[in-house]
CSV table of C-alpha atoms in Angstrom, one decimal:
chain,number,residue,atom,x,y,z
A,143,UNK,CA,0.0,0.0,0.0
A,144,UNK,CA,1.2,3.2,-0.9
A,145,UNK,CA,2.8,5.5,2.0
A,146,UNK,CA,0.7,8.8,0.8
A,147,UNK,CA,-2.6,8.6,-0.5
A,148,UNK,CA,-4.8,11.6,-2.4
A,149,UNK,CA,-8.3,11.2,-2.8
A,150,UNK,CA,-9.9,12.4,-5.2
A,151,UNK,CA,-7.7,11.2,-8.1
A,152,UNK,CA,-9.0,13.3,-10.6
A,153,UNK,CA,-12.2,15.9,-9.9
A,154,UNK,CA,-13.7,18.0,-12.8
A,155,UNK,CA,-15.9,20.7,-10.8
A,156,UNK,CA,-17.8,24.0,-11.9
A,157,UNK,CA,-17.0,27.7,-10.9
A,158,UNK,CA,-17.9,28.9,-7.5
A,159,UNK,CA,-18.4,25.2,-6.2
A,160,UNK,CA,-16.6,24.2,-2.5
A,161,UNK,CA,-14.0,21.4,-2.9
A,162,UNK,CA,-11.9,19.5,-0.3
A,163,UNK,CA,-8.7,17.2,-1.7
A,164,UNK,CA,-8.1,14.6,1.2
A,165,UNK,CA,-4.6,13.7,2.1
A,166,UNK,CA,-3.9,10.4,4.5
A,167,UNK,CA,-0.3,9.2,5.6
A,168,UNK,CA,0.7,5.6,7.1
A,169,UNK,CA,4.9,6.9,7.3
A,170,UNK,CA,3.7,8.2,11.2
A,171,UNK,CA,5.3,11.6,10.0
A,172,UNK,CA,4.3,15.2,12.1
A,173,UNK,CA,5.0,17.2,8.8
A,174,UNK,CA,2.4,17.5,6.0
A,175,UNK,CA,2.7,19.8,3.1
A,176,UNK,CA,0.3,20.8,-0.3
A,177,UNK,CA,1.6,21.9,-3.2
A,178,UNK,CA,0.2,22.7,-6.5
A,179,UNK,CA,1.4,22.6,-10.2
A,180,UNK,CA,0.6,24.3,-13.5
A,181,UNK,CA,1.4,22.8,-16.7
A,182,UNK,CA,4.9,23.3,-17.2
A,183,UNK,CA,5.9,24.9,-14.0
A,184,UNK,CA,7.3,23.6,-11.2
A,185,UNK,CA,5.8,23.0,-7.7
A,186,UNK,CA,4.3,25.5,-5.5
A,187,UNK,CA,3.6,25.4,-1.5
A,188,UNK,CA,0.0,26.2,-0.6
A,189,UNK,CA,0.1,25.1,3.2
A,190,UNK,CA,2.2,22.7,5.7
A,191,UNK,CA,1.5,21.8,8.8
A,192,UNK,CA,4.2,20.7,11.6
A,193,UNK,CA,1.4,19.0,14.0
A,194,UNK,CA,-2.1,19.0,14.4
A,195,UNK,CA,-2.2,22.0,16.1
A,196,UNK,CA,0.6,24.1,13.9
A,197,UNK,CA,-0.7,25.1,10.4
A,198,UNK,CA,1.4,27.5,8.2
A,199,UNK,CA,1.1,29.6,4.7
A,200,UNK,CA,3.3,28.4,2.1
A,201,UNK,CA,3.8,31.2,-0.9
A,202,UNK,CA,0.1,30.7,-2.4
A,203,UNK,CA,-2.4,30.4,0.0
A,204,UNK,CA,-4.9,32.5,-1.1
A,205,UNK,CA,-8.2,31.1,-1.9
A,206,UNK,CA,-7.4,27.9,-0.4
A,207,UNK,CA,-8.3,26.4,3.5
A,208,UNK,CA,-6.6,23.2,4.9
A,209,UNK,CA,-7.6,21.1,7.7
A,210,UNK,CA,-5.4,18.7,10.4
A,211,UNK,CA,-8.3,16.6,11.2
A,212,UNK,CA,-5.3,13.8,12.7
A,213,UNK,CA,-1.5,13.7,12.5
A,214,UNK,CA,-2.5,11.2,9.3
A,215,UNK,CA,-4.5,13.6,7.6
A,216,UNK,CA,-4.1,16.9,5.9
A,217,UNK,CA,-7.3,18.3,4.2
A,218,UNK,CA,-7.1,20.8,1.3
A,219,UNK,CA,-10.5,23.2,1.0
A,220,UNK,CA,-10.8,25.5,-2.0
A,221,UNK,CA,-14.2,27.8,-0.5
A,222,UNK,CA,-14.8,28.6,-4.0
A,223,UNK,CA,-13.3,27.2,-7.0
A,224,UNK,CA,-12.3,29.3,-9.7
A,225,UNK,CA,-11.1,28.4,-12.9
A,226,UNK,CA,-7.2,29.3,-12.4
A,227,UNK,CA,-7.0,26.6,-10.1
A,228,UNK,CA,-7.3,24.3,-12.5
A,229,UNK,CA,-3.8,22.7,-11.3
A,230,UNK,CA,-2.5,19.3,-10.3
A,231,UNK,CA,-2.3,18.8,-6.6
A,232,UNK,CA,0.0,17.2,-4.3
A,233,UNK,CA,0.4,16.3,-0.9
A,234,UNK,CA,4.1,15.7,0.8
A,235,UNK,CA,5.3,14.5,4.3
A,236,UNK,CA,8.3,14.9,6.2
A,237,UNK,CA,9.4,13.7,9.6
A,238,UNK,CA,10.8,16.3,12.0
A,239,UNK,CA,14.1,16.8,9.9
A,240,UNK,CA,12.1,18.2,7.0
A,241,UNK,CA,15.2,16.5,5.0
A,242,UNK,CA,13.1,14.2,2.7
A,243,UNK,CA,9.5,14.8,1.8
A,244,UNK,CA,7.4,11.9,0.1
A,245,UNK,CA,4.9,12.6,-2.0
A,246,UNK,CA,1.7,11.8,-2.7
A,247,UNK,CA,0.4,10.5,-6.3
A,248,UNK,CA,-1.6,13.9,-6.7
A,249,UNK,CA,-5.0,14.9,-7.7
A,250,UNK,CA,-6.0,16.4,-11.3
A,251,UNK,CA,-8.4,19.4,-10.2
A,252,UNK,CA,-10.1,21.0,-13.5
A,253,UNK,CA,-12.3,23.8,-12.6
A,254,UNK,CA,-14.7,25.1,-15.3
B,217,UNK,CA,16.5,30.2,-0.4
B,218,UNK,CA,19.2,30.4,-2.9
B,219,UNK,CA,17.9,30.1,-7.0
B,220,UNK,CA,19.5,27.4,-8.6
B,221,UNK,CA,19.8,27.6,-12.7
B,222,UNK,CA,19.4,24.2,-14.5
B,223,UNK,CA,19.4,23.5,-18.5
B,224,UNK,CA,16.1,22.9,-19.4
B,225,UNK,CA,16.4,19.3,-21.7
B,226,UNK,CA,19.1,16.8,-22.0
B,227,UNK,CA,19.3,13.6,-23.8
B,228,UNK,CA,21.3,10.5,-22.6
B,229,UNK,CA,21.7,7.6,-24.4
B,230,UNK,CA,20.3,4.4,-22.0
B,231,UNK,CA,23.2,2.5,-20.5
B,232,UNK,CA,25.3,5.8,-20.4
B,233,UNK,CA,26.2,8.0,-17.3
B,234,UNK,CA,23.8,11.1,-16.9
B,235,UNK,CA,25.5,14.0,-15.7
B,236,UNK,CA,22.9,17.0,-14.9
B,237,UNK,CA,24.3,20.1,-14.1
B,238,UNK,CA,22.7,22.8,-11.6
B,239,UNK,CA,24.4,26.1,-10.8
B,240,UNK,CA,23.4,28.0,-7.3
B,241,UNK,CA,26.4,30.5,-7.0
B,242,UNK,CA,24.2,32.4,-4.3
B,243,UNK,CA,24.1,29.7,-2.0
B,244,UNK,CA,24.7,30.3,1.6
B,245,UNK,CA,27.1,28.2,4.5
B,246,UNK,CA,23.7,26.5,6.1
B,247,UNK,CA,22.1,25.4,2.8
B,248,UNK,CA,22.3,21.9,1.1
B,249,UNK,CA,21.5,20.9,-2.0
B,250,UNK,CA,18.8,18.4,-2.7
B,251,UNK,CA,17.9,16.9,-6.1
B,252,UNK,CA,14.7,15.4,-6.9
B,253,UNK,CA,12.7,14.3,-10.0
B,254,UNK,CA,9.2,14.0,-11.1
B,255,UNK,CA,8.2,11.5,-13.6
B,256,UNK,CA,5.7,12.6,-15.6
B,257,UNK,CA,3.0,13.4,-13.8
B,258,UNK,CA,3.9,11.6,-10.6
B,259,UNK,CA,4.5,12.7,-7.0
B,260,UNK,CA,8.5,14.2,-6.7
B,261,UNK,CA,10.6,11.9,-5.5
B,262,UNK,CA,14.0,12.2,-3.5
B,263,UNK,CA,17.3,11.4,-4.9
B,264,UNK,CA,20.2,12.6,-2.9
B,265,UNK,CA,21.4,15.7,-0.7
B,266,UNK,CA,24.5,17.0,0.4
B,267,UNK,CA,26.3,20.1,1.6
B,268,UNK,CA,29.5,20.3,0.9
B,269,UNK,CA,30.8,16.1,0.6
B,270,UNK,CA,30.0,14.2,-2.5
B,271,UNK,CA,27.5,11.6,-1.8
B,272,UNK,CA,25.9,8.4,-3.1
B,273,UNK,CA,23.4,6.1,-2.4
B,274,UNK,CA,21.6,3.2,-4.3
B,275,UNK,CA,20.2,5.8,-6.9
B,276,UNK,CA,22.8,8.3,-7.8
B,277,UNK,CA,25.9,10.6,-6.8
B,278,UNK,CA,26.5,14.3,-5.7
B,279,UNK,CA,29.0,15.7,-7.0
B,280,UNK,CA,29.6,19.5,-5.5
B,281,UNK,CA,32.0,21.7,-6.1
B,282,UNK,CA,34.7,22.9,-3.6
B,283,UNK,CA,33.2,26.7,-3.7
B,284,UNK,CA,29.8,24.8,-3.4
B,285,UNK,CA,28.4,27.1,-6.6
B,286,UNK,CA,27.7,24.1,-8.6
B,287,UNK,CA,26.5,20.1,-8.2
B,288,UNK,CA,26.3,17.6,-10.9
B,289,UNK,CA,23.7,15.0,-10.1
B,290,UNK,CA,25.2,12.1,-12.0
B,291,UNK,CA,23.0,9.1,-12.4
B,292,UNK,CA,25.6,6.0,-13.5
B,293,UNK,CA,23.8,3.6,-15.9
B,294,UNK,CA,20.7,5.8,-17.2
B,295,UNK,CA,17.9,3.0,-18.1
B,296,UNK,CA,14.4,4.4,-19.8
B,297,UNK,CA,12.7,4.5,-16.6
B,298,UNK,CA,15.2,7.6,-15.6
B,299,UNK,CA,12.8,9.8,-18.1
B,300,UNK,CA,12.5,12.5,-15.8
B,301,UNK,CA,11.8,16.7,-15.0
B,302,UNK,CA,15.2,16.4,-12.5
B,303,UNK,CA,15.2,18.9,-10.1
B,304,UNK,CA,18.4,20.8,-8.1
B,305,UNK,CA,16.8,22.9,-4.8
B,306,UNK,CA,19.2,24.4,-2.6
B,307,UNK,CA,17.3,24.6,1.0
B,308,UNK,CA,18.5,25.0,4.6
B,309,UNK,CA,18.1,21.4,6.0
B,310,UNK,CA,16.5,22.2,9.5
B,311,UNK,CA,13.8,24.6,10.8
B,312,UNK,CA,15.4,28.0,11.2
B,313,UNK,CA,12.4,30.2,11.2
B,314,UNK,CA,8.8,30.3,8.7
B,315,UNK,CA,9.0,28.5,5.2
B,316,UNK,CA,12.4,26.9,6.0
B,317,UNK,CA,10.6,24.1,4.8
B,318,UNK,CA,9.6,25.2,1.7
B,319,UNK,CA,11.3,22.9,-1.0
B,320,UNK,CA,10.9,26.0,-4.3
B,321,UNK,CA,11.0,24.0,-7.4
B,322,UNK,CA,12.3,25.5,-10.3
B,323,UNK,CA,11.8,24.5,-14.4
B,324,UNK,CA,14.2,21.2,-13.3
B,325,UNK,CA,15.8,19.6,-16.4
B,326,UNK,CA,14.3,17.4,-18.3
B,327,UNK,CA,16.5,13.9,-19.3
B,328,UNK,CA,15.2,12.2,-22.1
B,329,UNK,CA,16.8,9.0,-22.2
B,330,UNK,CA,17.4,7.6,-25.5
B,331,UNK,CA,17.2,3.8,-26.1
């Protein structure tokens, strides 16, 4: 089983419509990180998270929430989709060090 | 964090050694450099990292240079399934204040390897 999961895979959604990506971990790692991508570009921070109780912006927050329901899970919320986060989205853990991050497989938002 | 400046393509013919440059001539005493790679589409994954030592491990050497403005990510027998956006971040390795954890990817190389 895979160490860092993303659910949904893929999500096709309309303007204005609220939409969480779900993030789950079995590594037992206190860091947790989104990131999104454009087409061509290279990776972005949104939001990381050093514990339950210690979420932080990353470069790009705007328009986006998260939640740290469990030190296993790492919720991204966008309130109110708009088209220029069409994107693909992925979620990364670390343990204390912050030296490696794993990734997850991402998920393939398109807004319309 | 320091930029780093990698070419944007390289091809390597499968079996061969793939050397992938990256300069970062701005980087500080407390960085290191880490290399990843993204295959297409995929979560990044971790190669290597280093500070100032060459290093190796089961997928690859570091190769940095004594004035630490340039690393060479050198990948000994490229096979097919090294196709890869490679990518050289230069990042302080522990907590020192907010977005110290930010890993900033840049364009990365891509390394086409040629059968």
């Amino acid at each position: 089983d895979a160490d860092v999961t993303q659910t949904p895979r893929n999500r096709i959604t309309k303007t204005g419509k609220r939409i969480m990506l779900e993030c789950s971990q079995t590594k037992g790692h206190d860091r947790m990180y989104w990131y999104r991508q454009d087409p061509g570009l290279g990776l972005q921070l949104i939001y990381y998270s050093f514990d339950v109780k210690d979420i932080n912006k990353g470069e790009i927050s705007d328009g986006y929430s998260v939640s740290r329901q469990a030190q296993a899970k790492f919720s991204l919320s966008l309130e109110s989709a708009i088209p220029n986060q069409t994107a693909l989205y992925f979620c990364a853990t670390s343990d204390f060090s912050g030296v490696q991050q794993f990734f997850g497989p991402g998920t393939r938002l398109t807004v319309l | 964090d320091a930029k780093t400046t990698q070419p944007p393509s390289m091809d390597c013919a499968e079996g061969r050694a793939a050397n992938l440059p990256c300069n970062h001539s701005t980087i500080s005493g407390n960085e290191y450099v880490y290399w990843y790679r993204q295959i297409h589409s995929q979560g990044p994954q971790y190669i290597i990292h280093g500070l100032k030592n060459n290093e190796t491990n089961e997928m690859a050497s570091l190769i940095i240079t004594e004035d630490r403005k340039s690393s060479t990510l050198i990948l000994p027998h490229a096979t097919l399934r090294d196709t890869a956006v490679y990518y050289c971040i230069v990042r302080v390795a522990f907590y020192s204040g907010a977005g110290s954890y930010q890993l900033t990817f840049g364009k990365g190389t891509k390394l086409s390897v040629i059968p």
